[in-house]
Amino acid sequence: MSDGSRLEDARLDVSRHAARLFWEKGFDATSGDDIAAAAGLSTRTVWRYFRSKEACVEPVLKVSELRFAALLGRWPKTDSIDEFLARSMTAFALDDAFIRDGIAAVRILAVLDREPALRSAWLMACHAAEMELRGVVADRAARSAEDLEVKLCAAAITAAMRLVDEEISAAVINDGVKVSSEEATARIVAAIRTAATLPICDAVA
Amino acid sequence: MSDGSRLEDARLDVSRHAARLFWEKGFDATSGDDIAAAAGLSTRTVWRYFRSKEACVEPVLKVSELRFAALLGRWPKTDSIDEFLARSMTAFALDDAFIRDGIAAVRILAVLDREPALRSAWLMACHAAEMELRGVVADRAARSAEDLEVKLCAAAITAAMRLVDEEISAAVINDGVKVSSEEATARIVAAIRTAATLPICDAVA
DNA sequence: GCATCGTCTGTCACTAAGTGACATCTAACA
DNA sequence: TGTTAGATGTCACTTAGTGACAGACGATGC
């Protein structure tokens, strides 16, 4: 593993602590010193890792989105989105890290209405995922990632997935609703299908 | 004009100064004191108006988007998006405040790649516009604004418009390309048409 | 017309977010 | 084994942002 990746792992670890503290104490009541102490490193290093306190939560929000984008990057051209996710989402969603980071993310998403700083971080995480999704769309559509239609398709899909994530998180955490993995997957698939502006959801080869 | 509106006007005025300073000096090199001095009020008041330095630029980014959303709110159900904007976009785009704030926004959008704090503010502004657009979509689709399909449609349209705004801004400021009002409108219309997931772009009554 | 009230603002002192400089440590490399 | 590059902690600092208080001003009621 390269040094860059090791640093990314370190940032993700700190981000997990930040997310837990933001969830337990609230954003304003959590200090940079709190985050540093929880993560076991100096406050200076926290500010080396993150450009702002709200940015501390971005990596853990981003990692779930990027893992999902990477999963979509392994989507065979011969499969529809339904076929592919029906087959792979269960194994993907059972992954330990995914569950742990997913819970952290779901908790953060549940409080966006009253924490603009966390919404800001979430929108930045979604934007990063959108950038990754451009590659997936470009590949399936056999077009350049710089193509405006590819960018638009990726942006629309990302927006749709963000909505579903927020809805499911609010339902689960705030309203106590139980949502099965299959149901969540079905809603994600439906959202991707509805939002996709290029014909990439069915087999393309 | 109510007090609330007067305060909003004050915040917008400060935001215009902030945007100009962020553009001229860069985000990091601009202090809260700088913004306060330029706006002619105390630093304390700047922090009463905004929750963070990056949030200072949100109002001026938001106002263009919200004005456009308000314009779409006046879109007759008997018109297509093309008909309506062909008729109303010129007068709308000639509005003095729109031009001034539009230029400020375009300049900010041109530097998003190297100013994550400004991108963060821009994404928050787009999110606010998305909330307004839900009403427009709900009205045209004769559905509730709480309907997930309405939310999804508004999110996809907002994402598409954001991309076009960013592309045009980067082209105009960074690449020196000239984009006419008619051309910008045509691109916005095309983006809205492509992204809309509900049948609202043509006459609905 | 004057008193009262609510809200906004500036001042002041302060906390917390975030930074620059320097020294130390450690892993990688020759 | 020595060198180098990069990460980290410490320290002192700047800047972002806050709480408390007093004054100003417009709205309201009598």
Coordinates of C-alpha atoms (C1' of nucleotides) in Angstrom, one line a residue:
Chain A
M1 CA 0.0 0.0 0.0
S2 CA 1.5 3.3 -1.0
D3 CA 2.1 6.1 1.5
G4 CA -0.7 8.1 -0.1
S5 CA -3.2 5.3 0.6
R6 CA -1.9 5.0 4.2
L7 CA -2.5 8.7 4.7
E8 CA -6.0 8.3 3.3
D9 CA -6.6 5.5 5.8
A10 CA -5.4 7.7 8.6
R11 CA -7.8 10.5 7.5
L12 CA -10.7 8.0 7.2
D13 CA -10.0 6.8 10.7
V14 CA -10.0 10.4 12.1
S15 CA -13.2 11.1 10.1
R16 CA -14.9 8.1 11.7
H17 CA -14.1 9.6 15.1
A18 CA -15.3 13.0 14.0
A19 CA -18.6 11.6 12.7
R20 CA -19.2 9.7 16.0
L21 CA -18.6 12.9 18.0
F22 CA -20.7 15.1 15.7
W23 CA -23.5 12.6 16.1
E24 CA -23.2 12.2 19.8
K25 CA -22.5 15.8 20.9
G26 CA -23.5 17.9 17.8
F27 CA -21.2 19.7 15.4
D28 CA -20.8 23.0 17.4
A29 CA -20.2 21.2 20.7
T30 CA -17.4 19.1 19.2
S31 CA -14.0 20.8 19.1
G32 CA -10.9 20.1 17.0
D33 CA -9.2 19.1 20.3
D34 CA -12.0 16.6 20.9
I35 CA -11.5 15.0 17.5
A36 CA -7.7 14.8 18.0
A37 CA -8.0 13.2 21.4
A38 CA -10.5 10.7 20.2
A39 CA -8.3 9.8 17.2
G40 CA -5.1 9.7 19.3
L41 CA -3.1 12.3 17.5
S42 CA -2.3 16.0 17.8
T43 CA -4.6 18.8 17.0
R44 CA -2.1 20.2 14.6
T45 CA -2.3 16.9 12.6
V46 CA -6.1 17.1 12.5
W47 CA -5.7 20.5 10.8
R48 CA -3.1 19.1 8.5
Y49 CA -5.6 16.4 7.4
F50 CA -8.6 18.6 7.0
R51 CA -9.2 22.2 5.7
S52 CA -12.0 22.8 8.2
K53 CA -13.9 21.2 11.1
E54 CA -16.8 20.4 8.8
A55 CA -14.5 18.8 6.3
C56 CA -13.5 16.3 9.0
V57 CA -16.6 14.3 8.3
E58 CA -16.2 14.2 4.5
P59 CA -14.1 11.0 4.2
V60 CA -16.5 8.8 6.0
L61 CA -19.4 10.2 4.0
K62 CA -17.4 9.9 0.9
V63 CA -16.1 6.4 1.3
S64 CA -19.5 4.7 1.1
E65 CA -20.3 6.6 -2.0
L66 CA -17.0 5.9 -3.6
R67 CA -17.2 2.2 -2.7
F68 CA -20.6 2.1 -4.4
A69 CA -19.2 3.9 -7.4
A70 CA -16.3 1.4 -7.5
L71 CA -18.9 -1.4 -7.4
L72 CA -20.6 0.2 -10.4
G73 CA -17.2 0.3 -12.0
R74 CA -17.3 -3.5 -12.0
W75 CA -20.8 -3.6 -13.6
P76 CA -20.5 -5.9 -16.7
K77 CA -21.7 -4.4 -19.9
T78 CA -23.7 -7.5 -20.5
D79 CA -25.8 -6.9 -17.3
S80 CA -28.7 -4.6 -16.5
I81 CA -28.4 -2.6 -13.2
D82 CA -31.0 -4.8 -11.7
E83 CA -29.2 -8.1 -12.5
F84 CA -25.9 -6.8 -11.4
L85 CA -27.0 -5.3 -8.1
A86 CA -29.3 -8.2 -7.2
R87 CA -26.2 -10.4 -7.5
S88 CA -23.6 -8.2 -5.9
M89 CA -25.3 -5.9 -3.5
T90 CA -25.7 -8.5 -0.7
A91 CA -22.0 -9.3 -0.6
F92 CA -21.2 -5.6 -0.9
A93 CA -23.6 -4.6 1.8
L94 CA -22.4 -7.3 4.2
D95 CA -18.9 -6.0 4.1
D96 CA -17.9 -5.0 7.7
A97 CA -16.4 -1.7 6.9
F98 CA -19.3 -0.7 4.6
I99 CA -21.8 -1.5 7.4
R100 CA -19.8 0.5 10.0
D101 CA -19.2 3.5 7.8
G102 CA -22.7 3.2 6.4
I103 CA -24.2 3.5 9.9
A104 CA -22.0 6.5 10.6
A105 CA -23.2 8.1 7.4
V106 CA -26.8 7.3 8.0
R107 CA -26.7 9.0 11.4
I108 CA -25.1 12.1 9.9
L109 CA -27.7 12.2 7.1
A110 CA -30.5 12.1 9.7
V111 CA -29.5 15.4 11.2
L112 CA -28.8 17.4 8.0
D113 CA -31.8 19.6 8.5
R114 CA -30.4 21.1 11.7
E115 CA -26.7 21.0 10.9
P116 CA -25.9 23.0 7.8
A117 CA -22.2 22.3 8.3
L118 CA -22.8 18.6 8.0
R119 CA -25.0 19.1 4.9
S120 CA -22.2 21.1 3.4
A121 CA -19.8 18.2 4.0
W122 CA -22.4 15.7 2.6
L123 CA -22.8 17.7 -0.6
M124 CA -19.0 17.8 -1.1
A125 CA -18.9 14.0 -0.6
C126 CA -21.6 13.5 -3.2
H127 CA -19.8 15.8 -5.6
A128 CA -16.7 13.6 -5.2
A129 CA -18.8 10.5 -6.0
E130 CA -20.3 12.3 -9.0
M131 CA -16.7 12.7 -10.4
E132 CA -16.1 9.0 -10.0
L133 CA -19.5 8.1 -11.6
R134 CA -18.5 10.1 -14.7
G135 CA -16.0 7.3 -15.5
V136 CA -18.6 4.6 -15.0
V137 CA -21.1 6.4 -17.3
A138 CA -18.5 7.2 -19.9
D139 CA -17.4 3.6 -20.0
R140 CA -20.9 2.1 -20.3
A141 CA -22.0 4.8 -22.9
A142 CA -18.7 4.4 -24.8
R143 CA -18.1 8.2 -24.6
S144 CA -15.6 10.5 -23.1
A145 CA -15.9 11.5 -19.4
E146 CA -15.5 15.1 -20.6
D147 CA -18.7 14.8 -22.7
L148 CA -21.4 17.1 -21.3
E149 CA -24.1 14.4 -21.6
V150 CA -21.9 12.0 -19.6
K151 CA -21.4 14.7 -16.9
L152 CA -25.1 15.4 -16.9
C153 CA -26.0 11.8 -16.6
A154 CA -23.6 11.3 -13.7
A155 CA -24.8 14.4 -12.0
A156 CA -28.5 13.4 -12.3
I157 CA -27.8 9.8 -11.1
T158 CA -25.8 11.2 -8.1
A159 CA -28.6 13.6 -7.2
A160 CA -31.1 10.8 -7.3
M161 CA -29.0 8.5 -5.1
R162 CA -28.4 11.4 -2.7
L163 CA -32.1 11.8 -2.3
V164 CA -32.7 8.1 -1.7
D165 CA -29.9 8.0 0.9
E166 CA -31.3 11.0 2.7
E167 CA -34.8 9.6 2.6
I168 CA -33.8 6.2 3.9
S169 CA -31.6 7.7 6.6
A170 CA -34.2 10.0 7.9
A171 CA -36.8 7.2 7.9
V172 CA -34.5 4.8 9.7
I173 CA -33.0 7.1 12.3
N174 CA -35.7 9.7 12.8
D175 CA -38.8 7.7 12.2
G176 CA -37.7 4.3 13.3
V177 CA -38.6 2.6 10.1
K178 CA -37.0 -0.7 9.2
V179 CA -35.6 -0.9 5.7
S180 CA -34.2 -4.1 4.4
S181 CA -31.1 -4.3 2.2
E182 CA -33.2 -5.6 -0.6
E183 CA -35.6 -2.7 -0.3
A184 CA -32.9 -0.1 -0.1
T185 CA -31.2 -1.7 -3.2
A186 CA -34.5 -1.7 -5.1
R187 CA -35.0 2.0 -4.3
I188 CA -31.4 2.9 -5.4
V189 CA -32.0 0.9 -8.6
A190 CA -35.3 2.7 -9.3
A191 CA -33.7 6.1 -8.6
I192 CA -30.8 5.3 -11.0
R193 CA -33.1 4.2 -13.7
T194 CA -35.3 7.2 -13.3
A195 CA -32.5 9.7 -13.3
A196 CA -30.2 8.2 -15.9
T197 CA -30.2 10.5 -19.0
L198 CA -28.2 8.1 -21.1
P199 CA -29.2 4.5 -21.9
I200 CA -26.8 2.8 -19.6
C201 CA -29.0 0.9 -17.2
D202 CA -29.6 -2.1 -19.4
A203 CA -27.0 -4.3 -21.0
V204 CA -24.9 -2.2 -23.4
A205 CA -22.9 -5.0 -25.1
Chain B
M1 CA -40.7 45.5 3.1
S2 CA -40.6 43.4 6.2
D3 CA -37.6 43.5 8.6
G4 CA -36.7 40.0 7.6
S5 CA -36.4 41.0 4.0
R6 CA -34.3 44.1 5.0
L7 CA -31.9 41.8 6.8
E8 CA -31.8 39.5 3.8
D9 CA -30.9 42.5 1.7
A10 CA -28.1 43.5 4.1
R11 CA -26.8 39.9 4.0
L12 CA -26.8 40.0 0.2
D13 CA -25.0 43.2 0.1
V14 CA -22.3 41.9 2.4
S15 CA -22.2 38.7 0.3
R16 CA -21.5 40.8 -2.8
H17 CA -18.5 42.3 -1.1
A18 CA -17.3 38.9 0.0
A19 CA -17.6 37.5 -3.5
R20 CA -15.6 40.4 -4.9
L21 CA -12.8 40.0 -2.3
F22 CA -12.7 36.2 -2.7
W23 CA -12.4 36.7 -6.5
E24 CA -9.8 39.4 -6.3
K25 CA -7.6 38.1 -3.4
G26 CA -8.6 34.5 -3.0
F27 CA -10.6 32.9 -0.2
D28 CA -7.7 32.2 2.2
A29 CA -6.2 35.7 1.8
T30 CA -9.6 37.4 2.6
S31 CA -10.3 37.9 6.3
G32 CA -13.6 38.4 8.1
D33 CA -12.3 41.9 8.9
D34 CA -11.7 42.6 5.2
I35 CA -15.3 41.6 4.4
A36 CA -16.6 43.8 7.3
A37 CA -14.5 46.8 6.3
A38 CA -15.6 46.5 2.6
A39 CA -19.3 46.2 3.6
G40 CA -19.1 49.1 6.2
L41 CA -20.1 47.2 9.3
S42 CA -18.5 45.5 12.3
T43 CA -16.8 42.1 12.1
R44 CA -19.2 41.0 14.8
T45 CA -22.1 41.7 12.6
V46 CA -20.5 39.7 9.7
W47 CA -20.5 36.7 12.0
R48 CA -24.0 37.3 13.1
Y49 CA -25.0 37.2 9.4
F50 CA -23.0 34.1 8.4
R51 CA -22.2 30.9 10.2
S52 CA -18.7 30.7 8.5
K53 CA -16.4 32.6 6.2
E54 CA -17.3 30.3 3.2
A55 CA -21.0 30.9 4.0
C56 CA -20.5 34.6 3.2
V57 CA -20.6 33.9 -0.5
E58 CA -23.8 31.8 -0.4
P59 CA -26.4 34.6 -0.7
V60 CA -25.0 36.1 -3.9
L61 CA -24.6 32.6 -5.5
K62 CA -28.1 31.7 -4.2
V63 CA -29.9 34.8 -5.4
S64 CA -29.3 34.1 -9.1
E65 CA -30.5 30.6 -8.7
L66 CA -33.6 31.6 -6.6
R67 CA -34.5 34.4 -9.1
F68 CA -34.4 31.8 -11.9
A69 CA -36.5 29.4 -9.8
A70 CA -39.0 32.3 -9.2
L71 CA -39.1 32.9 -12.9
L72 CA -39.9 29.2 -13.4
G73 CA -42.6 29.7 -10.8
R74 CA -44.3 32.1 -13.2
W75 CA -44.1 29.6 -16.1
P76 CA -47.7 29.2 -17.5
K77 CA -49.0 25.6 -17.6
T78 CA -50.0 26.3 -21.2
D79 CA -46.4 26.9 -22.3
S80 CA -43.4 24.7 -23.0
I81 CA -40.1 25.6 -21.3
D82 CA -38.8 26.7 -24.7
E83 CA -41.7 29.1 -25.4
F84 CA -41.7 30.5 -21.9
L85 CA -37.9 31.2 -21.7
A86 CA -37.7 32.5 -25.2
R87 CA -40.2 35.1 -24.2
S88 CA -39.1 35.9 -20.7
M89 CA -35.4 35.2 -20.5
T90 CA -34.2 38.3 -22.3
A91 CA -36.1 40.7 -20.0
F92 CA -35.0 38.6 -17.0
A93 CA -31.4 38.5 -18.1
L94 CA -31.3 42.3 -18.7
D95 CA -32.2 43.0 -15.1
D96 CA -29.4 45.1 -13.6
A97 CA -29.1 43.2 -10.3
F98 CA -29.2 39.9 -12.1
I99 CA -26.3 40.9 -14.4
R100 CA -24.3 42.2 -11.5
D101 CA -24.9 39.2 -9.2
G102 CA -24.6 36.9 -12.2
I103 CA -21.1 38.3 -13.0
A104 CA -20.1 37.8 -9.4
A105 CA -21.4 34.2 -9.5
V106 CA -19.7 33.4 -12.8
R107 CA -16.4 34.6 -11.4
I108 CA -16.7 32.4 -8.3
L109 CA -17.8 29.4 -10.4
A110 CA -14.7 29.8 -12.5
V111 CA -12.3 29.1 -9.6
L112 CA -14.2 26.2 -7.9
D113 CA -11.5 23.7 -8.9
R114 CA -8.9 25.4 -6.7
E115 CA -11.2 26.7 -4.0
P116 CA -13.0 23.9 -2.2
A117 CA -14.5 26.3 0.3
L118 CA -16.3 28.2 -2.6
R119 CA -17.4 24.9 -4.2
S120 CA -18.9 24.0 -0.8
A121 CA -20.8 27.3 -0.7
W122 CA -21.9 26.8 -4.3
L123 CA -23.3 23.4 -3.6
M124 CA -25.3 24.8 -0.7
A125 CA -26.7 27.5 -2.9
C126 CA -27.8 24.9 -5.4
H127 CA -29.4 22.9 -2.7
A128 CA -31.5 25.9 -1.7
A129 CA -32.5 26.4 -5.3
E130 CA -33.4 22.7 -5.5
M131 CA -35.8 23.2 -2.5
E132 CA -37.5 26.0 -4.4
L133 CA -37.7 24.0 -7.6
R134 CA -39.6 21.3 -5.8
G135 CA -42.6 23.7 -5.7
V136 CA -42.3 24.4 -9.3
V137 CA -42.2 20.8 -10.3
A138 CA -45.0 19.9 -7.9
D139 CA -47.2 22.5 -9.3
R140 CA -46.6 21.6 -13.0
A141 CA -46.9 17.9 -12.3
A142 CA -50.0 18.4 -10.1
R143 CA -48.4 16.5 -7.3
S144 CA -47.2 17.0 -3.7
A145 CA -43.8 18.6 -3.1
E146 CA -43.2 15.7 -0.7
D147 CA -43.6 13.2 -3.5
L148 CA -40.2 11.4 -4.0
E149 CA -40.6 11.6 -7.8
V150 CA -41.1 15.4 -7.5
K151 CA -38.0 15.7 -5.3
L152 CA -36.0 13.5 -7.7
C153 CA -37.1 15.5 -10.7
A154 CA -36.2 18.8 -9.0
A155 CA -32.8 17.3 -7.9
A156 CA -32.0 16.1 -11.4
I157 CA -32.9 19.5 -13.0
T158 CA -30.9 21.4 -10.4
A159 CA -27.9 19.2 -11.0
A160 CA -28.1 19.7 -14.7
M161 CA -28.4 23.5 -14.4
R162 CA -25.5 23.5 -12.0
L163 CA -23.3 21.7 -14.6
V164 CA -24.3 24.1 -17.3
D165 CA -23.6 27.1 -15.1
E166 CA -20.2 25.7 -14.2
E167 CA -19.4 24.9 -17.8
I168 CA -20.4 28.3 -19.1
S169 CA -18.6 30.1 -16.3
A170 CA -15.4 28.2 -16.8
A171 CA -15.6 28.8 -20.6
V172 CA -16.3 32.6 -20.2
I173 CA -13.8 33.4 -17.4
N174 CA -11.0 30.8 -17.8
D175 CA -11.1 30.3 -21.6
G176 CA -12.3 33.7 -22.8
V177 CA -15.2 32.2 -24.7
K178 CA -18.1 34.5 -25.6
V179 CA -21.5 33.1 -24.8
S180 CA -24.6 34.9 -25.8
S181 CA -27.7 35.1 -23.7
E182 CA -29.6 33.1 -26.3
E183 CA -27.0 30.4 -26.3
A184 CA -26.9 30.2 -22.5
T185 CA -30.7 30.0 -22.5
A186 CA -30.7 27.3 -25.1
R187 CA -28.2 25.3 -23.1
I188 CA -30.2 25.7 -19.9
V189 CA -33.4 24.6 -21.7
A190 CA -31.7 21.6 -23.2
A191 CA -30.3 20.6 -19.8
I192 CA -33.7 21.0 -18.1
R193 CA -35.3 18.9 -20.8
T194 CA -32.7 16.2 -20.6
A195 CA -32.7 16.0 -16.8
A196 CA -36.4 16.3 -16.1
T197 CA -37.8 12.9 -14.9
L198 CA -41.4 14.0 -14.9
P199 CA -43.2 15.3 -18.0
I200 CA -43.2 19.0 -17.1
C201 CA -41.3 20.7 -19.9
D202 CA -44.1 20.9 -22.4
A203 CA -47.5 22.4 -21.8
V204 CA -49.3 20.6 -19.0
A205 CA -52.8 22.2 -19.3
Chain C
dG1 C1' -45.5 63.8 21.9
dC2 C1' -43.6 60.7 25.1
dA3 C1' -42.5 56.2 27.2
dT4 C1' -41.7 51.5 26.3
dC5 C1' -40.3 47.6 23.8
dG6 C1' -38.0 44.7 20.5
dT7 C1' -34.4 44.2 17.5
dC8 C1' -30.1 45.4 15.4
dT9 C1' -25.5 46.9 15.9
dG10 C1' -20.8 48.0 17.8
dT11 C1' -17.5 47.2 21.4
dC12 C1' -14.9 44.3 24.2
dA13 C1' -13.0 40.3 25.8
dC14 C1' -12.9 35.9 24.8
dT15 C1' -12.7 30.8 22.9
dA16 C1' -11.9 27.8 19.2
dA17 C1' -10.5 27.0 14.5
dG18 C1' -6.7 26.8 12.0
dT19 C1' -1.4 28.0 10.7
dG20 C1' 3.8 28.6 10.4
dA21 C1' 8.2 27.3 12.0
dC22 C1' 11.1 24.1 14.0
dA23 C1' 12.8 19.7 15.8
dT24 C1' 12.3 14.8 16.0
dC25 C1' 11.2 10.3 14.4
dT26 C1' 10.8 6.7 11.0
dA27 C1' 10.9 4.2 6.9
dA28 C1' 12.9 3.8 2.4
dC29 C1' 16.9 3.9 -0.3
dA30 C1' 21.7 3.8 -1.8
Chain D
dT1 C1' 25.3 2.5 7.8
dG2 C1' 24.3 7.0 6.4
dT3 C1' 21.1 9.9 3.9
dT4 C1' 16.8 11.6 2.6
dA5 C1' 12.0 12.6 2.5
dG6 C1' 7.9 12.9 4.7
dA7 C1' 5.0 12.6 8.8
dT8 C1' 4.2 14.2 13.3
dG9 C1' 4.2 16.8 17.8
dT10 C1' 5.2 21.1 20.1
dC11 C1' 4.9 25.9 20.5
dA12 C1' 3.5 30.3 19.6
dC13 C1' 0.7 32.5 16.8
dT14 C1' -3.2 34.5 13.6
dT15 C1' -7.8 34.4 12.3
dA16 C1' -12.4 32.7 12.6
dG17 C1' -16.1 33.0 15.2
dT18 C1' -18.8 33.9 20.1
dG19 C1' -21.1 35.7 24.5
dA20 C1' -22.3 39.6 27.1
dC21 C1' -23.4 44.2 27.5
dA22 C1' -24.7 48.9 26.2
dG23 C1' -26.6 52.1 22.9
dA24 C1' -29.4 53.4 18.9
dC25 C1' -33.5 53.4 16.4
dG26 C1' -38.0 52.3 14.7
dA27 C1' -42.5 50.7 15.9
dT28 C1' -46.2 50.7 19.1
dG29 C1' -49.4 52.2 22.6
dC30 C1' -51.3 55.7 25.4

